[in-house]
Coordinates of C-alpha atoms and ligand atoms in Angstrom, one line a residue:
M1194 CA -81.3 40.6 43.9
D1195 CA -82.2 43.8 42.1
L1196 CA -81.2 42.7 38.6
Q1197 CA -82.3 46.0 37.1
K1198 CA -79.9 47.8 39.4
L1199 CA -77.2 45.4 38.8
A1200 CA -77.5 45.9 35.1
S1201 CA -77.2 49.7 35.3
A1202 CA -74.2 49.3 37.9
L1203 CA -72.6 47.0 35.3
I1204 CA -73.3 48.8 32.0
P1205 CA -74.3 52.5 32.6
D1206 CA -77.0 53.9 30.2
G1207 CA -74.8 56.3 28.3
D1208 CA -75.6 56.1 24.7
L1209 CA -77.9 53.0 24.9
L1210 CA -81.4 53.1 23.2
P1211 CA -84.6 51.0 24.2
L1212 CA -84.2 47.8 22.6
D1213 CA -87.2 48.0 20.4
E1214 CA -85.5 51.3 18.8
Y1215 CA -82.8 48.9 17.3
E1216 CA -85.7 46.8 15.8
K1217 CA -87.0 50.0 14.3
M1218 CA -83.7 51.2 13.2
Y1219 CA -82.9 47.9 11.4
P1220 CA -86.2 46.7 10.1
P1221 CA -86.5 43.3 8.1
R1222 CA -85.5 44.0 4.7
N1223 CA -87.9 44.5 1.9
L1224 CA -86.9 41.7 -0.4
S1225 CA -88.9 39.2 -2.4
K1226 CA -89.5 35.7 -1.1
G1227 CA -86.7 33.4 -1.1
A1228 CA -84.1 36.3 -1.4
E1229 CA -81.0 35.5 0.6
V1230 CA -78.9 37.8 2.6
T1231 CA -75.5 36.7 3.1
R1232 CA -72.3 38.4 4.3
L1233 CA -68.6 38.0 4.3
A1234 CA -67.3 38.8 7.9
P1235 CA -63.5 38.9 7.7
S1236 CA -61.4 40.1 10.6
P1237 CA -59.1 42.9 9.3
T1238 CA -55.8 40.9 9.6
G1239 CA -54.6 41.6 6.1
F1240 CA -54.4 38.0 5.2
I1241 CA -57.2 37.3 2.9
H1242 CA -57.2 33.6 1.7
L1243 CA -58.7 31.2 -0.7
G1244 CA -61.1 29.9 1.9
N1245 CA -62.5 33.5 2.1
L1246 CA -62.8 33.6 -1.6
Y1247 CA -64.4 30.3 -1.6
S1248 CA -67.0 31.5 1.1
A1249 CA -67.4 34.7 -0.6
L1250 CA -68.2 33.2 -4.0
A1251 CA -70.8 31.1 -2.3
D1252 CA -72.3 34.0 -0.4
E1253 CA -72.3 36.2 -3.6
R1254 CA -73.9 33.5 -5.8
T1255 CA -76.5 32.7 -3.2
A1256 CA -77.5 36.3 -2.8
H1257 CA -77.4 37.1 -6.5
T1258 CA -79.2 34.1 -7.8
T1259 CA -82.0 34.6 -5.2
G1260 CA -82.3 38.5 -5.7
G1261 CA -80.9 39.0 -2.3
I1262 CA -78.0 41.2 -0.7
F1263 CA -74.4 40.3 -0.3
Y1264 CA -72.6 42.5 2.4
L1265 CA -69.3 43.1 4.0
R1266 CA -69.1 43.2 7.8
I1267 CA -65.6 43.8 9.4
E1268 CA -65.1 41.9 12.7
D1269 CA -62.6 44.1 14.2
T1270 CA -63.1 43.3 17.9
D1271 CA -59.7 42.0 18.2
E1272 CA -57.7 45.2 18.1
K1273 CA -54.5 43.5 18.2
R1274 CA -54.8 41.6 14.9
K1275 CA -55.8 44.7 13.2
V1276 CA -53.7 45.8 10.2
D1277 CA -54.1 49.0 8.3
G1278 CA -55.4 48.9 4.8
A1279 CA -56.7 45.3 5.3
V1280 CA -60.4 46.3 4.5
E1281 CA -59.4 47.9 1.2
S1282 CA -57.4 44.8 0.6
V1283 CA -60.3 42.6 1.2
I1284 CA -62.4 44.7 -1.3
R1285 CA -59.8 45.1 -3.8
S1286 CA -58.7 41.3 -3.6
L1287 CA -62.3 40.2 -4.1
K1288 CA -63.2 42.6 -6.8
Y1289 CA -60.2 41.3 -8.9
F1290 CA -62.2 37.9 -8.9
G1291 CA -65.2 39.7 -10.1
I1292 CA -66.9 39.5 -6.5
N1293 CA -68.7 42.7 -5.6
F1294 CA -70.5 43.5 -2.4
D1295 CA -73.9 45.4 -2.4
E1296 CA -73.4 46.9 0.8
G1297 CA -71.1 47.0 3.8
A1298 CA -67.8 48.6 5.2
E1299 CA -66.3 51.1 2.7
I1300 CA -68.8 49.9 -0.1
G1301 CA -70.6 53.4 -0.3
G1302 CA -74.5 53.5 -1.0
E1303 CA -77.2 53.8 1.6
N1304 CA -75.6 51.4 4.1
A1305 CA -78.9 51.4 6.1
Y1306 CA -77.8 48.4 8.2
G1307 CA -74.5 49.9 9.2
P1308 CA -72.1 50.6 10.8
Y1309 CA -70.4 47.5 9.5
Y1310 CA -67.3 47.6 11.6
Q1311 CA -67.9 46.0 14.9
R1312 CA -66.1 48.4 17.2
Q1313 CA -68.5 51.1 15.9
R1314 CA -71.5 49.1 17.1
A1315 CA -70.5 48.9 20.7
S1316 CA -73.5 50.5 22.2
I1317 CA -75.9 47.7 20.6
Y1318 CA -73.9 45.0 22.1
R1319 CA -74.1 46.7 25.5
A1320 CA -77.6 47.4 25.3
F1321 CA -78.5 43.8 24.7
A1322 CA -76.0 42.5 27.3
K1323 CA -77.5 44.9 29.9
D1324 CA -81.0 43.5 29.1
L1325 CA -79.7 39.9 29.6
I1326 CA -78.4 40.9 32.9
A1327 CA -81.5 42.6 33.7
R1328 CA -83.3 39.4 33.0
G1329 CA -81.0 37.1 34.9
L1330 CA -79.6 35.7 31.7
A1331 CA -76.1 37.1 32.1
Y1332 CA -73.7 38.0 35.0
P1333 CA -70.6 39.5 35.8
C1334 CA -67.5 37.3 36.3
F1335 CA -64.6 38.6 38.3
C1336 CA -62.3 35.4 37.7
T1337 CA -58.8 36.3 36.9
E1338 CA -56.7 34.7 34.2
D1339 CA -54.8 32.5 36.7
E1340 CA -58.0 31.4 38.4
L1341 CA -59.5 30.3 34.9
N1342 CA -56.1 28.4 34.4
A1343 CA -56.5 26.6 37.6
I1344 CA -60.1 25.6 36.5
R1345 CA -58.8 24.3 33.2
E1346 CA -55.9 22.4 35.0
E1347 CA -58.4 20.7 37.2
Q1348 CA -60.8 19.8 34.6
T1349 CA -58.0 18.3 32.4
A1350 CA -56.6 16.3 35.3
R1351 CA -60.3 14.8 35.9
K1352 CA -60.6 14.3 31.9
E1353 CA -63.7 16.7 32.0
I1354 CA -64.8 19.0 29.4
T1355 CA -62.8 22.2 30.0
G1356 CA -64.7 25.5 30.2
Y1357 CA -66.9 27.7 32.5
Y1358 CA -70.0 25.7 33.2
G1359 CA -71.9 24.0 36.1
K1360 CA -70.0 23.9 39.4
Y1361 CA -67.0 25.3 37.6
A1362 CA -68.9 28.6 37.0
R1363 CA -67.8 30.1 40.2
C1364 CA -69.3 33.5 39.5
R1365 CA -72.6 32.5 38.5
N1366 CA -73.9 32.3 41.9
L1367 CA -72.1 35.2 43.6
S1368 CA -74.1 37.1 46.2
E1369 CA -75.2 40.7 45.7
E1370 CA -72.8 41.9 48.4
Q1371 CA -69.8 40.0 46.8
I1372 CA -70.6 41.5 43.4
Y1373 CA -71.0 45.1 44.7
A1374 CA -67.8 44.6 46.9
N1375 CA -65.9 43.4 43.9
L1376 CA -67.1 46.4 41.8
A1377 CA -66.4 48.7 44.7
S1378 CA -62.8 47.3 44.9
G1379 CA -62.4 48.1 41.1
K1380 CA -62.0 44.4 40.1
P1381 CA -62.2 44.0 36.3
F1382 CA -65.0 41.9 35.0
V1383 CA -66.5 40.2 32.0
I1384 CA -70.2 39.5 31.4
R1385 CA -71.0 35.8 30.9
L1386 CA -74.1 34.2 29.6
K1387 CA -75.9 32.3 32.2
S1388 CA -76.6 29.2 30.2
Q1389 CA -79.8 27.6 30.5
G1390 CA -78.7 24.5 28.6
S1391 CA -77.6 21.0 29.6
A1392 CA -74.9 18.7 28.2
E1393 CA -77.4 16.0 28.7
N1394 CA -79.7 17.2 26.0
K1395 CA -79.0 16.8 22.2
F1396 CA -80.9 18.2 19.3
T1397 CA -80.8 17.9 15.6
F1398 CA -79.8 20.9 13.4
R1399 CA -80.4 21.2 9.8
D1400 CA -77.2 22.7 8.1
A1401 CA -77.8 24.1 4.7
I1402 CA -74.5 22.5 3.5
K1403 CA -74.0 19.6 5.8
G1404 CA -77.6 18.6 6.2
D1405 CA -79.0 17.1 9.4
I1406 CA -76.6 16.9 12.3
T1407 CA -76.9 16.1 15.8
V1408 CA -75.3 18.5 18.4
T1409 CA -75.2 18.8 22.4
E1410 CA -77.0 21.5 23.9
N1411 CA -74.7 24.5 25.1
D1412 CA -74.2 24.6 28.8
Q1413 CA -71.1 26.9 28.9
D1414 CA -71.3 30.3 30.4
V1415 CA -69.5 32.0 27.7
V1416 CA -68.1 35.3 27.8
I1417 CA -70.4 37.8 25.8
L1418 CA -68.7 41.2 26.7
K1419 CA -65.0 41.1 27.5
S1420 CA -63.7 43.3 30.2
D1421 CA -63.3 46.4 27.8
G1422 CA -66.9 46.3 26.9
I1423 CA -66.2 44.8 23.5
P1424 CA -68.1 41.7 22.5
T1425 CA -66.8 38.2 21.8
Y1426 CA -67.5 36.8 18.4
H1427 CA -70.4 34.7 19.7
F1428 CA -72.4 37.7 20.9
A1429 CA -71.4 40.1 18.2
H1430 CA -72.4 37.5 15.5
A1431 CA -76.0 36.9 17.1
I1432 CA -76.6 40.7 17.4
D1433 CA -75.2 41.7 14.0
D1434 CA -76.6 38.7 11.8
H1435 CA -79.9 39.7 13.4
F1436 CA -79.9 43.3 12.9
M1437 CA -78.2 43.2 9.4
R1438 CA -81.1 40.8 8.7
T1439 CA -78.8 38.0 7.5
T1440 CA -80.8 35.0 6.4
L1441 CA -78.1 32.5 5.7
V1442 CA -74.7 32.5 7.4
I1443 CA -72.0 30.7 5.4
R1444 CA -68.9 30.3 7.3
G1445 CA -66.0 27.9 8.0
E1446 CA -66.7 24.5 9.6
E1447 CA -64.4 25.5 12.4
W1448 CA -67.4 27.4 13.8
L1449 CA -69.7 24.3 13.9
S1450 CA -68.5 23.4 17.4
S1451 CA -69.8 26.8 18.7
L1452 CA -73.1 26.4 17.0
P1453 CA -75.1 25.4 20.1
I1454 CA -73.6 28.7 21.8
H1455 CA -75.2 30.7 19.0
V1456 CA -78.4 28.8 19.0
E1457 CA -78.8 29.6 22.7
L1458 CA -77.7 33.3 22.2
F1459 CA -80.5 33.7 19.5
K1460 CA -82.9 32.0 21.7
V1461 CA -82.2 34.2 24.9
L1462 CA -82.0 37.2 22.8
G1463 CA -85.3 36.4 21.4
F1464 CA -84.0 36.6 17.7
E1465 CA -85.1 34.2 14.9
L1466 CA -82.3 31.9 14.0
P1467 CA -80.8 32.4 10.6
K1468 CA -80.0 29.5 8.5
Y1469 CA -76.2 28.2 8.8
G1470 CA -74.2 26.5 6.1
H1471 CA -70.7 25.3 7.3
T1472 CA -68.3 25.1 4.6
C1473 CA -65.6 22.4 4.6
S1474 CA -62.1 23.3 4.6
L1475 CA -59.9 23.2 1.7
M1476 CA -57.5 20.4 1.5
K1477 CA -54.5 19.5 -0.6
T1478 CA -52.6 16.3 -1.1
D1479 CA -49.3 16.4 0.2
N1480 CA -47.0 13.4 -0.3
G1481 CA -50.1 11.1 -0.7
T1482 CA -51.9 12.2 2.3
K1483 CA -54.7 14.8 2.5
R1484 CA -54.2 17.8 4.9
K1485 CA -55.8 21.3 5.2
L1486 CA -54.1 24.1 3.3
S1487 CA -51.8 25.8 5.7
K1488 CA -50.7 29.5 5.8
R1489 CA -47.4 28.6 6.8
K1490 CA -46.6 26.0 4.1
D1491 CA -48.7 26.8 1.1
P1492 CA -48.2 30.1 -0.7
E1493 CA -51.3 29.2 -2.8
L1494 CA -53.6 29.7 0.1
S1495 CA -53.1 33.6 0.0
L1496 CA -55.2 35.5 -2.6
D1497 CA -52.1 37.7 -3.2
Y1498 CA -50.5 34.7 -4.6
Y1499 CA -53.1 34.7 -7.4
R1500 CA -52.7 38.3 -8.3
A1501 CA -48.9 38.2 -8.1
E1502 CA -48.6 35.2 -10.2
G1503 CA -51.0 36.6 -12.7
Y1504 CA -53.8 34.1 -12.5
Y1505 CA -56.7 34.8 -14.9
P1506 CA -59.5 35.7 -12.2
K1507 CA -62.3 34.1 -14.1
A1508 CA -60.2 30.8 -14.1
V1509 CA -59.8 30.8 -10.4
I1510 CA -63.5 31.6 -10.1
K1511 CA -64.4 28.8 -12.5
Y1512 CA -62.1 26.4 -10.7
L1513 CA -63.7 27.2 -7.4
M1514 CA -67.1 26.7 -8.7
T1515 CA -66.1 23.2 -9.7
I1516 CA -65.2 22.4 -6.0
L1517 CA -68.4 24.4 -4.8
N1518 CA -71.0 22.5 -7.0
S1519 CA -69.8 19.1 -8.4
N1520 CA -72.3 19.6 -11.4
F1521 CA -70.7 22.8 -12.4
E1522 CA -68.0 21.2 -14.5
E1523 CA -70.5 19.1 -16.5
W1524 CA -72.7 22.2 -17.2
S1525 CA -69.5 24.3 -18.0
A1526 CA -68.6 21.5 -20.6
K1527 CA -72.0 21.7 -22.0
N1528 CA -72.2 25.3 -22.2
P1529 CA -68.5 26.6 -23.0
A1530 CA -69.6 30.0 -24.1
A1531 CA -71.7 30.7 -20.9
D1532 CA -70.7 32.9 -18.1
Y1533 CA -70.5 31.1 -14.7
T1534 CA -73.2 33.5 -13.5
Q1535 CA -75.6 31.7 -15.5
F1536 CA -75.2 28.5 -13.6
K1537 CA -77.7 27.5 -11.1
F1538 CA -75.7 27.6 -8.0
S1539 CA -77.1 25.9 -4.9
V1540 CA -75.7 25.9 -1.4
S1541 CA -77.3 22.3 -0.7
K1542 CA -74.9 20.9 -3.5
M1543 CA -72.0 22.0 -1.8
G1544 CA -69.5 19.3 -0.7
K1545 CA -70.0 18.0 3.0
S1546 CA -66.5 17.2 3.8
G1547 CA -62.9 18.4 2.8
A1548 CA -62.8 19.9 -0.7
L1549 CA -59.6 19.0 -2.4
F1550 CA -57.8 22.0 -3.8
D1551 CA -55.6 20.8 -6.9
L1552 CA -53.4 23.5 -8.3
D1553 CA -52.9 21.3 -11.6
K1554 CA -56.5 21.3 -12.3
L1555 CA -56.7 25.1 -11.7
N1556 CA -53.7 25.5 -14.0
D1557 CA -55.4 23.5 -16.6
I1558 CA -58.7 25.5 -16.5
S1559 CA -56.7 28.7 -16.6
R1560 CA -54.9 27.6 -19.8
T1561 CA -58.1 26.8 -21.3
E1562 CA -59.8 30.1 -20.2
L1563 CA -56.8 32.1 -21.5
S1564 CA -56.8 30.4 -24.9
K1565 CA -60.4 31.7 -25.5
L1566 CA -59.2 35.4 -25.6
T1567 CA -58.4 37.5 -28.4
E1568 CA -54.8 38.7 -28.7
G1569 CA -56.2 42.2 -27.7
E1570 CA -58.0 40.8 -24.6
M1571 CA -54.8 39.0 -23.7
Y1572 CA -52.7 42.1 -24.2
E1573 CA -55.2 44.1 -21.9
F1574 CA -54.8 41.2 -19.2
L1575 CA -51.0 40.8 -19.3
N1576 CA -50.6 44.6 -19.5
G1577 CA -52.7 45.0 -16.3
W1578 CA -50.4 42.3 -14.6
T1579 CA -47.3 44.0 -16.0
A1580 CA -48.3 47.6 -14.7
E1581 CA -48.2 46.1 -11.1
F1582 CA -46.0 43.1 -11.0
G1583 CA -43.7 43.2 -14.1
T1584 CA -40.3 44.6 -14.5
D1585 CA -39.4 47.9 -15.9
A1586 CA -38.4 46.1 -19.0
D1587 CA -41.8 44.4 -19.3
R1588 CA -43.5 47.9 -19.0
E1589 CA -41.5 49.4 -21.6
H1590 CA -42.1 46.3 -24.1
F1591 CA -45.9 46.6 -23.2
K1592 CA -46.0 50.1 -24.8
D1593 CA -45.8 48.8 -28.2
R1594 CA -49.2 47.2 -28.1
A1595 CA -49.1 46.2 -32.0
Y1596 CA -45.7 44.3 -31.5
I1597 CA -47.2 42.5 -28.5
E1598 CA -50.4 41.6 -30.1
S1599 CA -48.5 40.2 -33.1
I1600 CA -46.5 38.0 -30.6
L1601 CA -49.6 36.9 -28.9
A1602 CA -51.4 36.1 -31.9
L1603 CA -48.6 33.7 -32.7
I1604 CA -48.1 32.3 -29.2
M1605 CA -51.9 31.7 -29.0
G1606 CA -52.3 30.4 -32.4
V1607 CA -55.0 32.9 -33.4
G1608 CA -56.4 32.0 -36.7
S1609 CA -55.2 28.4 -36.8
K1610 CA -57.4 25.4 -36.3
K1611 CA -56.6 24.8 -32.7
R1612 CA -55.6 27.4 -30.3
R1613 CA -52.3 26.8 -28.2
K1614 CA -52.8 26.9 -24.5
D1615 CA -49.1 27.9 -23.7
I1616 CA -50.2 30.5 -21.5
E1617 CA -51.2 29.6 -18.1
R1618 CA -51.0 32.9 -16.1
A1619 CA -49.8 36.3 -16.7
G1620 CA -46.2 36.0 -14.9
Q1621 CA -45.5 33.0 -16.9
G1622 CA -47.1 34.2 -20.1
V1623 CA -45.0 37.5 -20.1
R1624 CA -41.8 35.4 -19.8
L1625 CA -42.7 33.4 -22.9
M1626 CA -42.3 36.6 -24.8
D1627 CA -38.7 37.6 -23.5
Y1628 CA -37.0 36.4 -26.7
F1629 CA -38.8 38.7 -28.8
F1630 CA -37.0 41.5 -27.2
D1631 CA -33.3 42.2 -27.4
D1632 CA -33.0 43.4 -23.7
T1633 CA -34.6 40.2 -22.4
F1634 CA -33.2 37.7 -24.9
A1635 CA -30.8 35.8 -22.8
P1636 CA -30.0 32.6 -24.6
G1637 CA -28.1 29.7 -23.3
Y1638 CA -27.3 28.2 -26.6
S1639 CA -27.1 24.5 -26.5
F1640 CA -26.3 23.1 -29.9
R1641 CA -26.3 19.3 -30.5
F1642 CA -23.8 19.6 -33.5
E1643 CA -20.4 20.5 -34.0
K1644 CA -19.3 24.1 -34.1
D1645 CA -18.4 24.0 -37.8
V1646 CA -21.8 22.5 -38.8
V1647 CA -23.7 24.9 -36.8
K1648 CA -21.8 27.8 -38.4
R1649 CA -22.5 26.5 -41.8
I1650 CA -26.3 26.2 -41.2
L1651 CA -26.3 29.8 -39.5
N1652 CA -24.1 31.6 -42.2
G1653 CA -25.9 29.7 -45.1
F1654 CA -29.3 30.8 -44.0
A1655 CA -28.3 34.4 -43.1
E1656 CA -27.1 34.6 -46.9
V1657 CA -30.6 33.6 -48.1
Y1658 CA -33.1 34.8 -45.4
D1659 CA -35.8 37.2 -46.6
E1660 CA -38.4 38.3 -44.2
N1661 CA -40.8 38.6 -47.2
D1662 CA -40.8 34.9 -47.9
D1663 CA -43.8 33.0 -47.2
N1664 CA -43.9 29.8 -45.1
S1665 CA -43.0 27.5 -47.9
A1666 CA -40.3 29.7 -49.5
W1667 CA -38.8 30.1 -46.2
F1668 CA -38.9 26.5 -45.5
N1669 CA -37.4 25.5 -49.0
K1670 CA -34.4 27.8 -48.1
V1671 CA -33.9 25.8 -45.0
K1672 CA -33.9 22.5 -46.9
A1673 CA -31.5 23.9 -49.2
V1674 CA -29.0 25.1 -46.5
A1675 CA -29.6 21.9 -44.6
A1676 CA -28.7 19.8 -47.7
D1677 CA -25.5 22.1 -48.3
A1678 CA -24.4 21.2 -44.8
G1679 CA -24.7 17.4 -45.2
F1680 CA -28.4 17.1 -43.7
A1681 CA -31.3 15.3 -45.3
A1682 CA -33.5 17.8 -47.0
E1683 CA -36.6 15.5 -46.5
T1684 CA -37.1 13.6 -43.3
S1685 CA -38.2 10.4 -45.2
E1686 CA -34.9 10.4 -46.9
Y1687 CA -33.2 10.7 -43.4
K1688 CA -35.4 8.0 -42.0
A1689 CA -34.5 5.6 -44.9
N1690 CA -30.8 6.2 -44.5
P1691 CA -29.9 8.0 -41.4
S1692 CA -26.1 7.1 -41.5
A1693 CA -25.7 8.8 -44.9
Y1694 CA -26.5 12.2 -43.2
K1695 CA -25.6 14.5 -40.3
G1696 CA -29.2 14.8 -39.6
S1697 CA -32.4 15.7 -41.0
V1698 CA -34.0 19.0 -42.1
A1699 CA -35.6 19.0 -38.7
D1700 CA -32.3 19.0 -36.9
A1701 CA -31.1 21.8 -39.3
A1702 CA -34.3 23.9 -38.3
E1703 CA -33.5 23.3 -34.6
I1704 CA -30.2 24.9 -35.0
L1705 CA -31.9 28.0 -36.5
R1706 CA -34.4 27.9 -33.7
I1707 CA -32.0 27.9 -31.0
A1708 CA -30.2 30.8 -32.7
V1709 CA -33.2 32.8 -33.0
T1710 CA -35.1 32.0 -29.9
G1711 CA -32.6 30.7 -27.5
S1712 CA -34.7 27.3 -27.2
S1713 CA -35.4 24.2 -29.2
N1714 CA -38.9 24.5 -28.4
S1715 CA -40.9 27.5 -29.8
P1716 CA -44.0 28.3 -32.0
D1717 CA -43.6 28.6 -35.8
L1718 CA -40.1 29.6 -36.5
C1719 CA -40.8 31.4 -39.8
S1720 CA -43.5 33.6 -38.1
I1721 CA -41.3 34.4 -35.2
M1722 CA -38.4 35.6 -37.5
K1723 CA -41.1 37.7 -39.4
I1724 CA -42.1 39.3 -36.3
L1725 CA -38.7 40.2 -35.4
G1726 CA -37.8 41.5 -38.8
Q1727 CA -35.0 41.0 -41.1
E1728 CA -32.4 42.9 -39.2
R1729 CA -33.0 41.5 -35.8
S1730 CA -33.2 37.9 -37.2
L1731 CA -30.1 38.2 -39.1
K1732 CA -28.3 39.7 -35.9
R1733 CA -29.7 36.6 -34.0
L1734 CA -28.0 34.4 -36.5
S1735 CA -24.6 36.1 -36.6
D1736 CA -24.6 36.4 -32.7
A1737 CA -25.3 32.7 -32.2
G1738 CA -22.4 31.9 -34.6
K1739 CA -20.2 34.4 -32.8
S1740 CA -20.8 32.5 -29.5
L1741 CA -19.4 29.5 -30.6
Ligands
LIG1181 N1 -64.7 36.7 11.8 C1 -64.9 35.4 11.5 C2 -63.9 34.8 10.8 O1 -63.2 35.4 10.3 C3 -66.2 35.2 10.8 C4 -66.9 34.0 11.0 C5 -68.3 34.0 10.4 O2 -68.3 34.2 9.1 O3 -69.3 34.2 11.0 O4 -63.6 33.6 11.0

């Protein structure tokens, strides 16, 4: 068979260049020894998840700790799954977490290895597929969907491996006449690899994350170009990672099973195989059993969740670093002031199997990280969240920066010996401040004492309260009002003889606290009242009394 003629009949020349032109167009990168070129290669489905961020962080750290390049490629071969704005959303989401690309789709700059959208690279894939046909390493397949289903059913019934291989690869040995007759009758076709492998052979492969693994050689005649001339993932991956000069492919372990296909493709294309690192899936414990994080069941899988909840980006990154490299936590404890970028990240130290995602631990790290901010930095962070996700009332409140900062200094314990860790994420932190504003103060007063007693405390304190009092003057007044209402002015007195009193001074203070904040749990009440000011504090006391 004249393979050259067949190749031209199947893939007309059009805009194809001689193959060595592509090599010249995308020469090896001029980087220092050991520099790794990594990439994130999402499909533009609009759903960017924690697994993407996890991989992206490993990619970014690897590239940037070795003096390499981290780029963004968009795998948009499946037009049906494409969502408008998805690329911008990937870039924006990752940027929120401090992860930036050096080059790639929509990144700007030189972009010498682009285009970075696979749909715009159609001619490269076709040129190489054509060459494989001409070399007898690929062929047209005219099997219909029904025929392929019938093959699969037969294989399933015989308990054989499913797919297009060996005796099942019907179009592999079509005669010249049959092929041209099919073409003449306008039958649609795909291009398949003519696999040279055998399922009898195994080989050892060194994965940068999982270590040595033994895999079976590929013998499947996989589709490389679909009937519309668009490549499959397998083929596009080989061509793109070669010509974009990727040195290390970090991708999910779901791709491990197709690794033998990729090894064969690189071989027949004459390309050097890059290194691969297959990341383990993120798991969570659900009712005592471990399972993969699921798009349907777990909102925390979506990166949008972290932005909408107002997670502190650095906390999420630090948490992911603890899953990526198990020695990160110890390093971080020893170097509390150091930035995570100073840590010596290594792909080889990544976990080999199921990484457990623990939201409680993330929350804990988040509280700790946020407690390190100044009130000014916290204002900036919360204000950023409020602008996008807060209510109109929140945005109005945040216009008074000085007032918010005074609240934050109190909530965070700025200036005290130990910082408070009350703020876990922006969404929850902003709500912690609601009672400082009249329009968001919505108390559900729940007092533990009788109406008259509560009123006596509230009215008594309203009569003597002065916002200029310092803490001890303030507390002495609380004691006096408490004693007047039949409470023990000192806790010790109450403990010694509880039946002699209605309660202790702490119980009396709780009444004031509930009146002012709506809750029996708050930071220092004297400071809260100072922030609220004389007038507003007195109104709170009187409103609480009126509610009874
Ligand atoms: N587009 C593939 C995915 O989103 C990329 C896999 C890879 O990184 O090679 O799963």
